[in-house]
């Protein structure tokens, strides 16, 4: 493939062959109906000239559902970056500057003798690109960041908060007093990285808490941002820290470090799993506590036993776990003073009960109750792969039967997140059909479970009276034959 050319990929096999060769590859998922795709296409074409040694590939997302599904494409434009045969980064949305910088990062310069291209010099983009997208960016910057369901005032406030510090953490509690184990772990990581960061306690402002979930399309907290860009939550921060990638991201963005001596003074020593294990505990006791915490995916340290709780707070937590139908083990701290006192120091949490999920301290009864009310507990359990609630099959059957005509789609009928879903919604509306819907992007368990349950690998999926009718192609075919209405009302 010569320099400056963009190749249209026609099959998953072709893509895999090109990627496996090991050269840098940037893959652009686009759609003919999407204006932002067309604008980014011009940028993409210019970049292919800037980086003649890299491969620039295009996939029409709707024509190649197998490839789109493989890379979890939920909206276009969407870019996947490959290096040495592996996917190393992604970008969603129309952001020319981010695209240029990410391409420069994976493609770099083929050899030191090559002239540096505009993008690889770390500038946002070359003059041609800037010219191409200037008007587009001006006209669309507000639209791009306006999440559905958020007012302009709140959107603007969230943007200000996110950009108030180069590294910004939205967490439960404060860095000095985190109110959940996940938040505590990210604070510990940032201290180990020696970076200055700002923080915001989402427990004190429900508008920010709920708004940020929509704004960033990220359902849980903590959320970590760097120069206005969401890096992710606790699991992602941990993985990036352990792989050294977090250090690289901070370095690439010119994030200033705090004085390491001062930082070490203020930083609690961290034991395995990010739980602080200060020197006051013997290795033997630390090891025993760690073993107890990890003895079950969900572990409850309480007063008394689940069948006979010895305090109201412990009873409340047992009730919540039972309501969510979570399998858990418990330890009665009244029977072992060493564990009771040691755990307070080990986890830096002074009261009981204490709930741990996969070795991470979640908190006590108040936090668990709040997480249950907000729906966050269900999300955390799902993210950690912990079975809860009724069996998945029973849940899927219940969802499918929740409306005579039921559509499982990406996004909502008012705001579809992919062209296929959009086409099916329009077809149903044009026929005047009432239907229920479920956004599979909000629930990974349902999304993956439904593929196996119905033996149908892609979305959207339309059901009538509990039976699968099919996906986008079948629905459009039924409509063009004049059979859609009769099929869904017989």
XYZ file of C-alpha atoms in Angstrom:
490
model
C 0.000 0.000 0.000
C 1.595 3.242 -1.114
C 1.933 6.407 0.957
C -1.057 8.681 1.087
C -3.666 6.066 0.248
C -6.614 4.947 2.346
C -7.782 1.374 1.807
C -11.383 0.220 2.223
C -11.499 -3.060 4.179
C -14.056 -5.570 2.949
C -13.720 -8.465 5.417
C -12.555 -9.357 8.920
C -9.992 -11.786 7.437
C -8.487 -9.029 5.265
C -8.223 -6.729 8.301
C -6.563 -9.433 10.423
C -4.002 -10.099 7.668
C -3.075 -6.402 7.384
C -2.845 -5.928 11.165
C -0.780 -9.103 11.665
C 1.988 -7.708 9.443
C 3.007 -5.544 12.403
C 3.095 -2.113 10.708
C 1.259 0.752 12.433
C -2.419 0.693 11.392
C -5.200 3.229 11.959
C -8.702 1.910 11.339
C -11.562 4.364 10.701
C -15.162 3.192 11.222
C -17.501 5.514 9.329
C -21.078 5.735 8.052
C -22.423 7.401 4.911
C -25.247 9.093 6.852
C -22.930 10.727 9.402
C -21.646 14.268 8.623
C -18.919 14.026 11.276
C -17.638 10.889 9.496
C -17.296 12.800 6.231
C -15.343 15.623 7.877
C -13.022 13.233 9.716
C -12.527 11.330 6.462
C -10.758 14.370 5.011
C -8.511 14.597 8.078
C -7.829 10.869 7.816
C -6.830 11.220 4.159
C -4.408 14.082 4.951
C -2.828 12.050 7.758
C -2.228 9.130 5.382
C -0.020 11.540 3.367
C 1.751 12.721 6.526
C 2.577 9.129 7.531
C 3.351 7.182 4.328
C 4.842 4.239 6.284
C 1.633 3.485 8.192
C -1.544 1.770 6.931
C -4.784 3.779 6.921
C -7.887 1.569 6.638
C -11.591 2.391 6.400
C -14.551 0.243 7.399
C -18.139 1.193 6.644
C -19.500 0.258 10.078
C -22.942 -0.804 8.906
C -21.752 -2.821 5.927
C -19.311 -4.818 8.073
C -21.212 -5.692 11.300
C -18.789 -8.525 12.097
C -15.829 -6.110 12.245
C -17.871 -3.426 14.061
C -18.970 -5.941 16.717
C -15.395 -7.242 17.138
C -14.230 -3.742 18.137
C -17.404 -2.793 20.100
C -18.183 0.154 17.809
C -21.122 1.977 19.406
C -20.972 5.256 17.455
C -19.204 6.759 14.443
C -16.705 8.166 13.686
C -14.609 5.672 15.672
C -10.907 4.895 15.310
C -8.821 1.903 16.439
C -5.014 2.150 16.484
C -2.745 -0.896 16.068
C 0.967 -1.312 16.678
C 3.007 -4.523 16.375
C -0.131 -6.498 15.502
C -2.054 -5.408 18.634
C -4.841 -2.884 19.248
C -3.271 -0.205 21.491
C -5.699 2.731 21.527
C -9.130 3.981 20.392
C -10.839 7.317 19.734
C -14.565 8.006 19.525
C -16.033 11.114 17.940
C -14.883 13.948 15.687
C -11.713 15.291 17.299
C -9.139 16.101 14.568
C -6.448 17.172 17.030
C -6.731 13.966 19.106
C -6.733 11.862 15.916
C -3.557 13.524 14.623
C -1.788 13.087 17.945
C -2.846 9.453 18.375
C -1.760 8.597 14.809
C 1.587 10.301 15.488
C 1.973 8.249 18.663
C 1.493 4.850 16.962
C 3.072 5.677 13.603
C 5.943 7.925 14.715
C 8.729 8.423 12.194
C 9.877 5.445 10.154
C 13.532 6.470 10.551
C 15.400 9.434 12.060
C 16.301 10.657 8.530
C 12.627 11.193 7.613
C 11.326 14.720 7.726
C 9.058 15.256 10.701
C 5.439 15.560 9.652
C 3.267 18.263 11.236
C 1.353 15.812 13.405
C 4.432 13.960 14.620
C 5.926 17.202 15.929
C 3.218 17.116 18.575
C 1.261 19.977 17.051
C -2.462 19.411 16.869
C -2.351 18.939 13.093
C -0.814 20.212 9.849
C -2.057 23.415 8.172
C -4.104 21.533 5.547
C -5.922 19.591 8.272
C -6.566 22.674 10.362
C -8.017 24.417 7.284
C -10.211 21.417 6.500
C -11.756 21.164 9.946
C -11.698 24.729 11.242
C -15.303 25.585 10.319
C -16.523 22.117 11.196
C -14.911 22.283 14.660
C -16.246 25.787 15.259
C -19.775 24.791 14.300
C -19.789 21.510 16.138
C -17.704 21.899 19.282
C -20.778 22.632 21.385
C -22.785 19.820 19.800
C -19.989 17.280 20.165
C -19.820 17.718 23.935
C -23.510 18.189 24.644
C -24.608 14.868 26.086
C -28.287 13.971 25.616
C -30.481 14.999 28.524
C -28.033 17.596 29.911
C -28.741 21.320 29.892
C -26.173 23.738 28.478
C -25.532 25.143 31.980
C -24.682 21.770 33.497
C -22.643 20.725 30.441
C -20.618 23.911 30.719
C -20.110 23.392 34.477
C -18.946 19.786 33.965
C -16.507 20.909 31.256
C -15.128 23.579 33.607
C -14.683 21.064 36.434
C -13.052 18.458 34.181
C -10.635 21.071 32.854
C -9.983 22.757 36.212
C -6.800 20.678 36.683
C -4.589 18.876 34.154
C -5.245 15.666 36.140
C -8.714 15.593 37.662
C -10.298 12.858 39.797
C -14.032 12.641 40.461
C -14.288 10.420 43.529
C -16.285 9.543 46.612
C -14.886 11.587 49.471
C -11.596 13.481 49.435
C -8.008 12.261 48.850
C -7.429 12.533 52.614
C -10.660 10.659 53.421
C -11.854 8.502 50.502
C -15.355 7.131 51.015
C -14.924 3.956 48.961
C -12.136 1.493 48.271
C -12.054 2.128 44.504
C -11.578 5.885 45.040
C -8.887 5.191 47.639
C -7.024 2.943 45.246
C -6.899 5.574 42.477
C -5.697 8.211 44.980
C -2.907 5.817 46.033
C -1.927 5.277 42.382
C -1.781 9.025 41.643
C 0.409 9.508 44.708
C 2.726 6.727 43.544
C 2.903 8.439 40.136
C 3.874 11.672 41.978
C 1.438 13.795 39.964
C -0.439 16.861 41.130
C -4.178 16.320 40.779
C -7.419 18.048 41.560
C -10.408 16.181 42.970
C -14.160 16.597 43.350
C -16.328 14.748 45.876
C -19.344 13.530 43.871
C -21.192 12.624 47.099
C -21.743 16.336 47.814
C -23.332 17.218 44.450
C -25.924 14.980 42.848
C -26.159 17.126 39.665
C -22.461 16.577 38.990
C -22.671 12.914 39.979
C -25.554 12.022 37.666
C -24.567 14.504 34.957
C -21.039 13.164 34.645
C -22.331 9.628 34.048
C -24.216 10.873 30.966
C -21.608 13.423 29.876
C -18.810 10.855 29.762
C -20.996 7.814 29.109
C -19.332 6.124 32.103
C -21.707 4.743 34.766
C -19.481 4.423 37.859
C -17.011 6.346 40.025
C -14.171 7.179 40.463
C -13.499 8.763 37.054
C -9.993 9.943 36.154
C -9.370 12.651 33.522
C -6.154 13.911 31.961
C -6.215 17.242 30.099
C -9.998 17.001 29.780
C -10.002 13.432 28.429
C -11.535 10.543 30.392
C -8.945 7.846 31.080
C -11.380 5.539 32.911
C -12.203 4.197 36.348
C -10.380 2.194 38.988
C -9.661 -0.972 36.958
C -8.295 1.009 33.991
C -6.168 3.265 36.222
C -4.697 0.183 37.946
C -3.933 -1.568 34.638
C -2.356 1.586 33.150
C -0.295 2.155 36.300
C 0.961 -1.430 36.394
C 1.870 -1.446 32.676
C 3.695 1.915 32.914
C 1.219 3.441 30.446
C -0.131 5.962 32.969
C 3.364 7.414 33.418
C 3.668 7.727 29.617
C 0.278 9.452 29.295
C 1.207 11.968 31.999
C 4.623 12.556 30.431
C 3.130 12.989 26.915
C 0.687 15.576 28.257
C 3.400 17.475 30.151
C 1.835 16.848 33.568
C 4.022 18.306 36.328
C 5.204 16.046 39.134
C 5.079 16.913 42.814
C 8.267 16.849 44.823
C 8.806 13.121 45.350
C 10.094 13.507 48.932
C 7.028 15.482 49.968
C 4.817 13.064 48.086
C 6.278 10.061 49.848
C 5.726 11.718 53.217
C 2.030 12.236 52.512
C 1.526 8.921 50.772
C 0.397 5.941 52.879
C 2.463 2.840 52.243
C 0.500 0.570 49.972
C 0.174 -3.163 50.357
C -0.846 -5.643 47.704
C -4.134 -4.862 46.032
C -3.802 -1.170 46.825
C -4.966 -1.541 50.420
C -2.695 0.414 52.708
C -0.683 -1.826 55.017
C 1.199 0.517 57.336
C 4.152 -0.723 59.362
C 2.107 -1.090 62.528
C 0.970 -4.606 61.509
C 3.093 -7.715 61.530
C 3.639 -9.466 58.195
C 1.866 -12.492 59.623
C -1.294 -10.538 60.543
C -1.271 -8.582 57.227
C -1.030 -11.878 55.373
C -3.900 -13.377 57.411
C -6.144 -10.336 56.810
C -5.374 -10.416 53.095
C -6.285 -14.114 53.015
C -9.607 -13.443 54.765
C -10.481 -10.492 52.501
C -9.818 -12.598 49.398
C -11.464 -15.779 50.685
C -14.661 -14.889 48.771
C -15.475 -12.647 45.789
C -17.815 -10.750 48.150
C -16.624 -10.675 51.757
C -18.425 -9.094 54.702
C -16.745 -8.340 58.030
C -19.637 -7.848 60.445
C -20.790 -8.061 64.026
C -22.430 -11.446 64.429
C -23.499 -13.827 61.655
C -25.839 -13.282 58.667
C -28.543 -15.308 60.439
C -27.944 -13.423 63.728
C -26.507 -9.926 63.114
C -25.367 -8.239 66.342
C -25.862 -4.634 65.204
C -28.331 -2.740 63.011
C -25.684 -1.631 60.481
C -24.518 -5.235 59.935
C -28.160 -6.336 59.560
C -28.719 -3.612 56.921
C -25.759 -4.827 54.822
C -26.843 -8.475 55.061
C -30.340 -7.429 53.902
C -28.934 -5.509 50.907
C -26.739 -8.425 49.795
C -29.694 -10.808 50.141
C -32.007 -8.462 48.205
C -29.456 -8.370 45.376
C -29.163 -12.185 45.634
C -25.374 -12.013 46.019
C -23.407 -14.999 47.305
C -21.109 -13.788 50.080
C -19.004 -15.043 52.960
C -18.807 -13.318 56.314
C -16.498 -13.058 59.304
C -17.729 -12.223 62.815
C -15.262 -9.614 64.115
C -16.658 -10.020 67.666
C -14.985 -13.468 67.831
C -11.459 -12.251 67.011
C -10.063 -9.049 68.527
C -6.846 -9.276 66.484
C -8.786 -9.241 63.198
C -11.179 -6.563 64.496
C -8.401 -4.091 65.399
C -6.011 -5.136 62.623
C -8.510 -4.634 59.798
C -9.149 -1.031 60.879
C -5.455 -0.257 60.389
C -4.994 -2.512 57.337
C -7.842 -0.897 55.365
C -7.715 2.530 56.996
C -11.445 2.195 57.810
C -12.406 2.590 61.440
C -15.875 1.052 61.697
C -17.888 -2.095 60.921
C -19.400 -3.632 58.871
C -16.893 -3.562 56.000
C -17.755 -4.973 52.568
C -15.085 -6.094 50.081
C -15.611 -7.019 46.423
C -12.770 -8.942 44.756
C -10.380 -7.808 47.499
C -11.398 -4.120 47.248
C -12.963 -2.291 50.182
C -16.326 -0.860 49.099
C -17.253 0.665 52.450
C -19.860 0.297 55.176
C -23.640 0.222 55.376
C -24.313 3.840 54.300
C -22.220 3.544 51.146
C -23.695 0.159 50.222
C -27.242 1.458 50.718
C -26.518 4.500 48.558
C -24.940 2.313 45.846
C -27.988 0.044 45.880
C -30.396 2.988 45.525
C -28.452 4.551 42.634
C -28.091 1.229 40.798
C -24.322 1.464 41.080
C -24.034 -1.726 43.165
C -25.524 -3.806 40.342
C -23.096 -2.181 37.861
C -20.034 -2.815 40.058
C -21.048 -6.452 40.587
C -21.524 -6.875 36.821
C -18.168 -5.198 36.053
C -16.411 -7.528 38.483
C -18.139 -10.576 36.980
C -19.977 -11.488 40.182
C -23.257 -13.385 39.672
C -26.185 -11.639 41.333
C -29.942 -11.411 41.040
C -31.970 -14.022 39.231
C -30.250 -16.225 36.691
C -29.285 -14.399 33.500
C -31.569 -16.591 31.399
C -34.584 -15.739 33.579
C -33.680 -12.045 33.367
C -33.393 -12.136 29.563
C -36.759 -13.913 29.228
C -38.319 -11.286 31.500
C -36.828 -8.419 29.443
C -37.902 -9.971 26.114
C -41.445 -10.454 27.444
C -41.651 -6.928 28.916
C -43.360 -5.639 25.732
C -45.154 -7.493 22.888
C -42.785 -5.785 20.396
C -39.372 -5.501 22.058
C -36.236 -3.966 20.520
C -32.740 -4.508 21.922
C -30.683 -1.692 20.427
C -27.654 0.571 20.858
C -28.888 3.761 22.492
C -32.526 4.766 22.879
C -35.312 5.344 20.300
C -34.814 9.130 20.762
C -31.028 8.871 20.537
C -29.855 5.738 18.678
C -26.108 5.049 18.993
C -25.699 3.245 15.652
C -27.157 3.465 12.166
C -28.625 -0.065 12.226
C -30.586 0.711 15.411
C -31.660 4.052 13.936
C -33.031 2.356 10.779
C -35.083 -0.194 12.770
C -36.517 2.513 15.064
C -37.552 4.562 11.994
C -39.122 1.502 10.331
C -41.206 0.735 13.444
C -42.258 4.377 13.864
C -43.214 4.722 10.180
C -45.521 1.699 10.563
C -47.072 3.338 13.659
C -46.047 0.410 15.848
C -45.651 0.762 19.610
C -42.590 -0.995 21.012
C -40.448 -1.333 24.113
C -36.685 -0.971 23.958
C -33.525 -1.774 25.932
C -30.148 -0.046 25.471
C -27.619 -2.920 25.372
C -24.730 -0.429 25.787
C -25.809 0.077 29.413
C -25.573 -3.596 30.388
C -22.719 -5.803 29.196
C -24.298 -8.884 30.823
C -27.487 -8.515 28.740
C -25.497 -7.595 25.619
C -23.343 -10.731 25.685
C -26.050 -12.991 27.164
C -28.579 -12.185 24.459
C -26.144 -13.190 21.697
C -25.925 -16.730 23.140
C -29.558 -16.893 24.243
C -30.891 -16.122 20.748
C -27.925 -17.465 18.813
C -27.808 -14.101 17.007
C -24.427 -12.323 17.136
C -25.294 -8.686 16.361
C -27.629 -5.850 17.374
C -30.285 -4.558 17.021
C -32.529 -7.579 17.740
C -36.326 -7.350 17.462
C -38.712 -9.729 19.276
C -42.452 -10.243 18.948
C -44.304 -12.048 21.745
C -41.046 -13.526 23.011
C -39.858 -14.778 19.593
C -36.851 -13.345 17.740
C -37.862 -11.763 14.421
C -34.337 -10.736 13.407
C -31.950 -7.815 12.946
C -31.791 -4.712 10.756
C -31.720 -6.452 7.337
C -34.721 -8.693 8.088
C -36.784 -5.808 9.495
C -36.074 -3.593 6.456
C -36.902 -6.476 4.118
C -40.223 -7.141 5.917
C -41.017 -3.418 5.673
C -40.232 -3.176 1.961
C -42.426 -6.266 1.332
C -45.261 -4.634 3.298
C -45.177 -7.473 5.856
C -43.710 -5.706 8.935
C -46.987 -4.502 10.460
C -48.801 -7.800 9.922
C -45.852 -9.805 11.340
C -45.861 -7.717 14.527
C -49.603 -7.568 15.104
C -50.878 -11.029 14.180
